[in-house]
mmCIF file of C-alpha atoms and ligand atoms in Angstrom:
data_model
loop_
_atom_site.group_PDB
_atom_site.id
_atom_site.type_symbol
_atom_site.label_atom_id
_atom_site.label_comp_id
_atom_site.label_asym_id
_atom_site.label_seq_id
_atom_site.Cartn_x
_atom_site.Cartn_y
_atom_site.Cartn_z
ATOM 1 C CA MET A 1 -49.093 -54.414 -30.579
ATOM 2 C CA THR A 2 -45.405 -54.159 -31.518
ATOM 3 C CA LYS A 3 -45.974 -50.411 -31.816
ATOM 4 C CA ASP A 4 -47.301 -50.139 -28.253
ATOM 5 C CA LEU A 5 -44.440 -52.265 -26.945
ATOM 6 C CA LEU A 6 -41.816 -50.151 -28.703
ATOM 7 C CA ASP A 7 -43.587 -46.968 -27.509
ATOM 8 C CA MET A 8 -43.315 -48.330 -23.964
ATOM 9 C CA VAL A 9 -39.583 -48.943 -24.463
ATOM 10 C CA GLU A 10 -39.204 -45.426 -25.876
ATOM 11 C CA GLU A 11 -40.829 -43.929 -22.762
ATOM 12 C CA ARG A 12 -38.690 -45.825 -20.270
ATOM 13 C CA ILE A 13 -35.292 -46.217 -21.938
ATOM 14 C CA ARG A 14 -32.469 -44.108 -20.456
ATOM 15 C CA VAL A 15 -28.856 -44.251 -19.274
ATOM 16 C CA GLY A 16 -28.377 -47.031 -16.692
ATOM 17 C CA VAL A 17 -31.173 -49.329 -17.903
ATOM 18 C CA THR A 18 -29.893 -52.820 -18.829
ATOM 19 C CA THR A 19 -30.975 -54.663 -21.945
ATOM 20 C CA ASN A 20 -32.214 -57.451 -19.636
ATOM 21 C CA GLU A 21 -34.593 -54.957 -18.044
ATOM 22 C CA ILE A 22 -35.941 -53.959 -21.468
ATOM 23 C CA ASP A 23 -36.418 -57.658 -22.225
ATOM 24 C CA GLU A 24 -38.379 -58.111 -18.988
ATOM 25 C CA TRP A 25 -40.627 -55.090 -19.683
ATOM 26 C CA VAL A 26 -41.499 -56.356 -23.156
ATOM 27 C CA HIS A 27 -41.856 -59.982 -22.054
ATOM 28 C CA ARG A 28 -44.314 -59.099 -19.297
ATOM 29 C CA GLU A 29 -46.351 -56.628 -21.352
ATOM 30 C CA THR A 30 -46.569 -59.038 -24.321
ATOM 31 C CA LEU A 31 -47.975 -61.824 -22.136
ATOM 32 C CA SER A 32 -50.399 -59.480 -20.406
ATOM 33 C CA ARG A 33 -51.833 -58.657 -23.854
ATOM 34 C CA GLY A 34 -52.432 -62.334 -24.600
ATOM 35 C CA ALA A 35 -49.563 -62.633 -27.077
ATOM 36 C CA VAL A 36 -46.325 -64.625 -27.085
ATOM 37 C CA PRO A 37 -42.849 -63.143 -27.629
ATOM 38 C CA ALA A 38 -41.803 -65.060 -30.747
ATOM 39 C CA PRO A 39 -37.986 -64.872 -30.297
ATOM 40 C CA LEU A 40 -38.057 -66.778 -26.983
ATOM 41 C CA ASN A 41 -36.809 -70.319 -27.720
ATOM 42 C CA TYR A 42 -36.917 -69.597 -31.459
ATOM 43 C CA GLY A 43 -34.445 -71.322 -33.778
ATOM 44 C CA ARG A 44 -33.714 -74.626 -32.120
ATOM 45 C CA GLY A 45 -30.500 -75.912 -33.681
ATOM 46 C CA GLN A 46 -29.307 -72.457 -34.740
ATOM 47 C CA GLY A 47 -27.288 -71.113 -31.796
ATOM 48 C CA ARG A 48 -24.055 -72.547 -30.376
ATOM 49 C CA ASP A 49 -24.650 -76.253 -29.585
ATOM 50 C CA GLY A 50 -28.093 -75.829 -31.135
ATOM 51 C CA ILE A 51 -29.310 -73.586 -28.342
ATOM 52 C CA PRO A 52 -32.387 -71.574 -29.389
ATOM 53 C CA PHE A 53 -32.660 -67.824 -28.823
ATOM 54 C CA PRO A 54 -32.824 -67.392 -25.034
ATOM 55 C CA LYS A 55 -34.713 -64.081 -24.654
ATOM 56 C CA SER A 56 -37.973 -62.413 -25.700
ATOM 57 C CA ILE A 57 -36.483 -59.584 -27.772
ATOM 58 C CA CYS A 58 -33.285 -58.825 -29.655
ATOM 59 C CA THR A 59 -31.196 -55.919 -28.379
ATOM 60 C CA SER A 60 -28.428 -54.969 -30.813
ATOM 61 C CA LEU A 61 -25.990 -52.463 -29.349
ATOM 62 C CA ASN A 62 -23.526 -50.284 -31.320
ATOM 63 C CA GLU A 63 -21.489 -52.655 -33.580
ATOM 64 C CA VAL A 64 -24.079 -55.428 -33.215
ATOM 65 C CA ILE A 65 -25.950 -55.746 -36.520
ATOM 66 C CA CYS A 66 -28.830 -57.940 -35.319
ATOM 67 C CA HIS A 67 -29.854 -60.815 -33.021
ATOM 68 C CA GLY A 68 -28.107 -59.344 -29.973
ATOM 69 C CA ILE A 69 -29.051 -61.150 -26.755
ATOM 70 C CA PRO A 70 -30.222 -58.989 -23.836
ATOM 71 C CA ASN A 71 -27.736 -58.999 -20.952
ATOM 72 C CA ASN A 72 -26.643 -56.970 -17.942
ATOM 73 C CA HIS A 73 -25.017 -54.205 -19.964
ATOM 74 C CA ALA A 74 -26.261 -50.907 -18.559
ATOM 75 C CA LEU A 75 -26.843 -48.365 -21.316
ATOM 76 C CA GLN A 76 -24.317 -45.559 -21.416
ATOM 77 C CA ASN A 77 -24.264 -42.095 -22.859
ATOM 78 C CA GLY A 78 -23.331 -42.448 -26.541
ATOM 79 C CA ASP A 79 -24.776 -45.929 -27.095
ATOM 80 C CA ILE A 80 -27.089 -46.697 -30.003
ATOM 81 C CA LEU A 81 -29.453 -49.633 -29.512
ATOM 82 C CA ASN A 82 -31.850 -51.515 -31.763
ATOM 83 C CA VAL A 83 -34.788 -53.122 -29.964
ATOM 84 C CA ASP A 84 -36.510 -55.773 -32.125
ATOM 85 C CA VAL A 85 -39.902 -57.032 -30.974
ATOM 86 C CA THR A 86 -41.866 -59.893 -32.543
ATOM 87 C CA CYS A 87 -45.300 -60.869 -31.229
ATOM 88 C CA ASP A 88 -47.258 -63.997 -32.001
ATOM 89 C CA TYR A 89 -50.878 -63.031 -31.438
ATOM 90 C CA LEU A 90 -53.290 -65.911 -32.136
ATOM 91 C CA GLY A 91 -50.879 -67.212 -34.752
ATOM 92 C CA PHE A 92 -50.389 -63.853 -36.500
ATOM 93 C CA PHE A 93 -46.936 -62.303 -36.321
ATOM 94 C CA GLY A 94 -45.905 -58.671 -36.100
ATOM 95 C CA ASP A 95 -42.187 -57.944 -36.358
ATOM 96 C CA ALA A 96 -40.794 -54.433 -35.850
ATOM 97 C CA SER A 97 -37.710 -52.697 -34.562
ATOM 98 C CA ARG A 98 -36.462 -49.202 -33.842
ATOM 99 C CA MET A 99 -33.206 -47.489 -32.947
ATOM 100 C CA PHE A 100 -32.720 -45.647 -29.673
ATOM 101 C CA ILE A 101 -29.978 -43.070 -29.226
ATOM 102 C CA ILE A 102 -28.805 -42.867 -25.622
ATOM 103 C CA GLY A 103 -27.712 -39.348 -24.711
ATOM 104 C CA GLU A 104 -25.271 -37.563 -26.982
ATOM 105 C CA VAL A 105 -23.710 -39.137 -30.062
ATOM 106 C CA PRO A 106 -21.420 -37.768 -32.790
ATOM 107 C CA GLU A 107 -23.093 -36.235 -35.854
ATOM 108 C CA ARG A 108 -22.133 -39.159 -38.127
ATOM 109 C CA THR A 109 -23.774 -41.631 -35.724
ATOM 110 C CA ARG A 110 -26.993 -39.635 -35.720
ATOM 111 C CA GLU A 111 -26.833 -39.591 -39.522
ATOM 112 C CA LEU A 112 -26.460 -43.389 -39.611
ATOM 113 C CA VAL A 113 -29.588 -43.823 -37.509
ATOM 114 C CA GLU A 114 -31.589 -41.279 -39.554
ATOM 115 C CA VAL A 115 -30.464 -42.535 -42.961
ATOM 116 C CA THR A 116 -31.312 -46.127 -41.975
ATOM 117 C CA ARG A 117 -34.809 -44.997 -41.028
ATOM 118 C CA GLU A 118 -35.100 -43.186 -44.372
ATOM 119 C CA CYS A 119 -33.944 -46.392 -46.102
ATOM 120 C CA LEU A 120 -36.812 -48.299 -44.491
ATOM 121 C CA ASN A 121 -39.285 -45.622 -45.585
ATOM 122 C CA LEU A 122 -37.933 -45.539 -49.147
ATOM 123 C CA GLY A 123 -38.275 -49.326 -49.248
ATOM 124 C CA ILE A 124 -41.865 -49.092 -48.042
ATOM 125 C CA GLU A 125 -42.634 -46.530 -50.788
ATOM 126 C CA GLN A 126 -41.776 -49.206 -53.357
ATOM 127 C CA VAL A 127 -44.342 -51.666 -52.002
ATOM 128 C CA ARG A 128 -47.365 -52.019 -54.298
ATOM 129 C CA PRO A 129 -48.783 -54.725 -56.546
ATOM 130 C CA ASN A 130 -46.676 -55.445 -59.636
ATOM 131 C CA ASN A 131 -43.545 -53.792 -58.266
ATOM 132 C CA GLN A 132 -40.656 -56.195 -57.620
ATOM 133 C CA LEU A 133 -38.454 -57.061 -54.674
ATOM 134 C CA GLY A 134 -35.453 -55.587 -56.514
ATOM 135 C CA ASP A 135 -37.204 -52.189 -56.562
ATOM 136 C CA ILE A 136 -37.254 -52.246 -52.756
ATOM 137 C CA GLY A 137 -33.630 -53.372 -52.418
ATOM 138 C CA HIS A 138 -32.417 -50.858 -54.946
ATOM 139 C CA ALA A 139 -34.142 -47.893 -53.288
ATOM 140 C CA ILE A 140 -32.553 -48.821 -49.961
ATOM 141 C CA GLN A 141 -29.073 -49.489 -51.330
ATOM 142 C CA LYS A 142 -28.980 -46.301 -53.382
ATOM 143 C CA HIS A 143 -29.872 -44.092 -50.428
ATOM 144 C CA ALA A 144 -27.430 -45.785 -48.038
ATOM 145 C CA GLU A 145 -24.499 -45.781 -50.446
ATOM 146 C CA ASN A 146 -25.175 -42.164 -51.479
ATOM 147 C CA GLN A 147 -24.371 -41.246 -47.869
ATOM 148 C CA ASP A 148 -21.289 -43.512 -47.846
ATOM 149 C CA PHE A 149 -22.865 -46.161 -45.662
ATOM 150 C CA SER A 150 -22.922 -49.889 -46.521
ATOM 151 C CA VAL A 151 -25.804 -52.372 -46.706
ATOM 152 C CA VAL A 152 -25.511 -55.673 -44.805
ATOM 153 C CA ARG A 153 -25.836 -58.635 -47.193
ATOM 154 C CA ASP A 154 -25.995 -61.593 -44.779
ATOM 155 C CA PHE A 155 -29.444 -60.863 -43.347
ATOM 156 C CA ALA A 156 -32.677 -59.930 -45.086
ATOM 157 C CA GLY A 157 -36.301 -59.087 -44.537
ATOM 158 C CA HIS A 158 -38.672 -62.033 -44.765
ATOM 159 C CA GLY A 159 -42.181 -63.183 -45.421
ATOM 160 C CA VAL A 160 -44.425 -63.355 -42.357
ATOM 161 C CA GLY A 161 -47.409 -65.646 -42.073
ATOM 162 C CA ILE A 162 -48.176 -68.692 -40.000
ATOM 163 C CA GLU A 163 -44.433 -68.854 -39.348
ATOM 164 C CA PHE A 164 -42.254 -66.059 -38.042
ATOM 165 C CA HIS A 165 -39.852 -66.384 -40.998
ATOM 166 C CA GLU A 166 -41.171 -67.448 -44.393
ATOM 167 C CA ALA A 167 -40.359 -66.911 -48.042
ATOM 168 C CA PRO A 168 -39.652 -64.576 -49.724
ATOM 169 C CA GLN A 169 -36.276 -63.228 -48.727
ATOM 170 C CA VAL A 170 -36.372 -59.439 -48.953
ATOM 171 C CA LEU A 171 -32.855 -58.239 -49.759
ATOM 172 C CA HIS A 172 -31.913 -54.667 -48.897
ATOM 173 C CA TYR A 173 -29.862 -54.251 -52.068
ATOM 174 C CA GLY A 174 -30.599 -55.075 -55.681
ATOM 175 C CA GLU A 175 -31.583 -53.969 -59.139
ATOM 176 C CA PRO A 176 -34.855 -52.308 -60.119
ATOM 177 C CA GLY A 177 -37.154 -54.531 -62.161
ATOM 178 C CA MET A 178 -35.611 -57.725 -60.779
ATOM 179 C CA GLY A 179 -36.833 -60.338 -58.335
ATOM 180 C CA GLU A 180 -40.215 -61.638 -57.280
ATOM 181 C CA VAL A 181 -43.271 -59.602 -58.303
ATOM 182 C CA LEU A 182 -45.327 -58.213 -55.412
ATOM 183 C CA ARG A 183 -48.946 -59.344 -55.236
ATOM 184 C CA GLU A 184 -51.899 -58.165 -53.170
ATOM 185 C CA ASN A 185 -52.073 -59.821 -49.709
ATOM 186 C CA MET A 186 -48.384 -60.661 -49.457
ATOM 187 C CA ILE A 187 -47.001 -59.924 -45.990
ATOM 188 C CA PHE A 188 -43.292 -59.393 -45.392
ATOM 189 C CA THR A 189 -40.824 -57.296 -43.438
ATOM 190 C CA ILE A 190 -38.342 -54.708 -44.594
ATOM 191 C CA GLU A 191 -35.508 -54.341 -42.074
ATOM 192 C CA PRO A 192 -32.396 -52.696 -43.524
ATOM 193 C CA MET A 193 -29.169 -53.092 -41.563
ATOM 194 C CA ILE A 194 -26.798 -50.269 -42.498
ATOM 195 C CA ASN A 195 -23.173 -49.881 -41.367
ATOM 196 C CA ILE A 196 -20.818 -46.917 -41.053
ATOM 197 C CA GLY A 197 -17.916 -49.073 -42.293
ATOM 198 C CA GLY A 198 -17.903 -52.265 -44.359
ATOM 199 C CA TYR A 199 -20.892 -54.566 -44.739
ATOM 200 C CA GLU A 200 -19.118 -57.767 -43.642
ATOM 201 C CA CYS A 201 -20.535 -59.632 -40.643
ATOM 202 C CA GLU A 202 -19.261 -62.021 -38.052
ATOM 203 C CA VAL A 203 -21.335 -64.135 -35.667
ATOM 204 C CA LEU A 204 -20.091 -64.333 -32.072
ATOM 205 C CA ASP A 205 -19.514 -67.590 -30.147
ATOM 206 C CA ASP A 206 -23.073 -67.597 -28.813
ATOM 207 C CA GLY A 207 -24.166 -68.482 -32.352
ATOM 208 C CA TRP A 208 -26.629 -65.548 -32.508
ATOM 209 C CA THR A 209 -25.037 -62.128 -32.102
ATOM 210 C CA ALA A 210 -24.050 -60.733 -35.515
ATOM 211 C CA VAL A 211 -21.478 -57.921 -35.387
ATOM 212 C CA THR A 212 -19.674 -55.821 -37.986
ATOM 213 C CA LYS A 213 -16.351 -57.401 -38.879
ATOM 214 C CA ASP A 214 -14.583 -54.022 -38.699
ATOM 215 C CA GLY A 215 -16.222 -53.079 -35.390
ATOM 216 C CA THR A 216 -17.982 -49.999 -36.787
ATOM 217 C CA LEU A 217 -21.525 -49.015 -35.835
ATOM 218 C CA SER A 218 -24.614 -50.596 -37.374
ATOM 219 C CA ALA A 219 -28.248 -49.454 -37.377
ATOM 220 C CA GLN A 220 -31.568 -51.116 -38.254
ATOM 221 C CA TRP A 221 -35.266 -50.222 -38.467
ATOM 222 C CA GLU A 222 -38.025 -52.735 -39.263
ATOM 223 C CA HIS A 223 -41.715 -52.849 -40.152
ATOM 224 C CA THR A 224 -44.098 -55.618 -41.206
ATOM 225 C CA LEU A 225 -46.005 -54.728 -44.388
ATOM 226 C CA LEU A 226 -49.114 -55.876 -46.222
ATOM 227 C CA VAL A 227 -49.416 -55.388 -49.973
ATOM 228 C CA THR A 228 -52.889 -53.927 -50.592
ATOM 229 C CA SER A 229 -54.768 -53.444 -53.880
ATOM 230 C CA SER A 230 -53.588 -49.846 -54.084
ATOM 231 C CA GLY A 231 -50.216 -50.014 -52.318
ATOM 232 C CA VAL A 232 -49.110 -50.840 -48.822
ATOM 233 C CA GLU A 233 -50.364 -51.005 -45.254
ATOM 234 C CA VAL A 234 -47.745 -50.834 -42.498
ATOM 235 C CA LEU A 235 -49.081 -53.465 -40.102
ATOM 236 C CA THR A 236 -46.739 -52.487 -37.288
ATOM 237 C CA ALA A 237 -47.329 -48.706 -37.477
HETATM 238 N N1 MF3 B 1 -36.956 -60.253 -35.140
HETATM 239 C C1 MF3 B 1 -35.861 -60.732 -35.932
HETATM 240 C C2 MF3 B 1 -36.189 -60.431 -37.365
HETATM 241 O O1 MF3 B 1 -36.462 -59.327 -37.649
HETATM 242 C C3 MF3 B 1 -35.596 -62.167 -35.758
HETATM 243 C C4 MF3 B 1 -35.247 -62.568 -34.405
HETATM 244 S S1 MF3 B 1 -34.949 -64.236 -34.379
HETATM 245 C C5 MF3 B 1 -34.182 -64.445 -32.926
HETATM 246 O O2 MF3 B 1 -36.285 -61.227 -38.239
HETATM 247 F F1 MF3 B 1 -34.156 -65.699 -32.741
HETATM 248 F F2 MF3 B 1 -32.985 -63.925 -33.008
HETATM 249 F F3 MF3 B 1 -34.852 -63.822 -31.981
HETATM 250 CO CO1 CO B 2 -37.890 -59.552 -39.163
HETATM 251 CO CO1 CO B 3 -37.481 -58.296 -36.154
#
């Protein structure tokens, strides 16, 4: 379902669309499929004054790393936007996000978006029984840093089950052969956040929006994965 929703966004997104409009499209389509947008009212106690997340999706624009709140910003030529969709369908969660490039961007920006996608795929290639979480983190970190990008430390992938966020924490950096051993039937996300500049984060006054401290661009791609007997199934593909 997250795939169909992100495909819908991909078809409609263009210069002039606001992130609020994208939120409304996804909200409506999620409900019409009998699912619930999991971010809406998620995280009571976590935002400023304990206010939960107010929208149905996260829209993280340019220097926003993650958890951006949809608003009336109209997309402009040169923007890069992450749209992160999480559906609760009969108590099962799918969590996925993609980057969208609006119009023309500099070569290095395009590289950031592409390399981040490659990082996700390299992470997924490490998913199989008896591999370890550090194998995933290491594959991602190596690829990002080889291209002179940095890996965000303050946010991680996560287990997915009867709750939206569960153990384990899936770090996007690490050492091969370290960390929890992967077992058949585990479900978790990989969602690398990669920056052009430094990896340091800052959370804005709303208590949600995480931005790069140095104001440089950040990209993210996410899938939800199942460890199978022989390897991996991408549940959100
Ligand atoms: N979908 C995000 C993730 O990948 C989490 C969003 S939580 C919210 O984990 F409250 F910010 F919506
Ligand atoms: Co996630
Ligand atoms: Co997500």
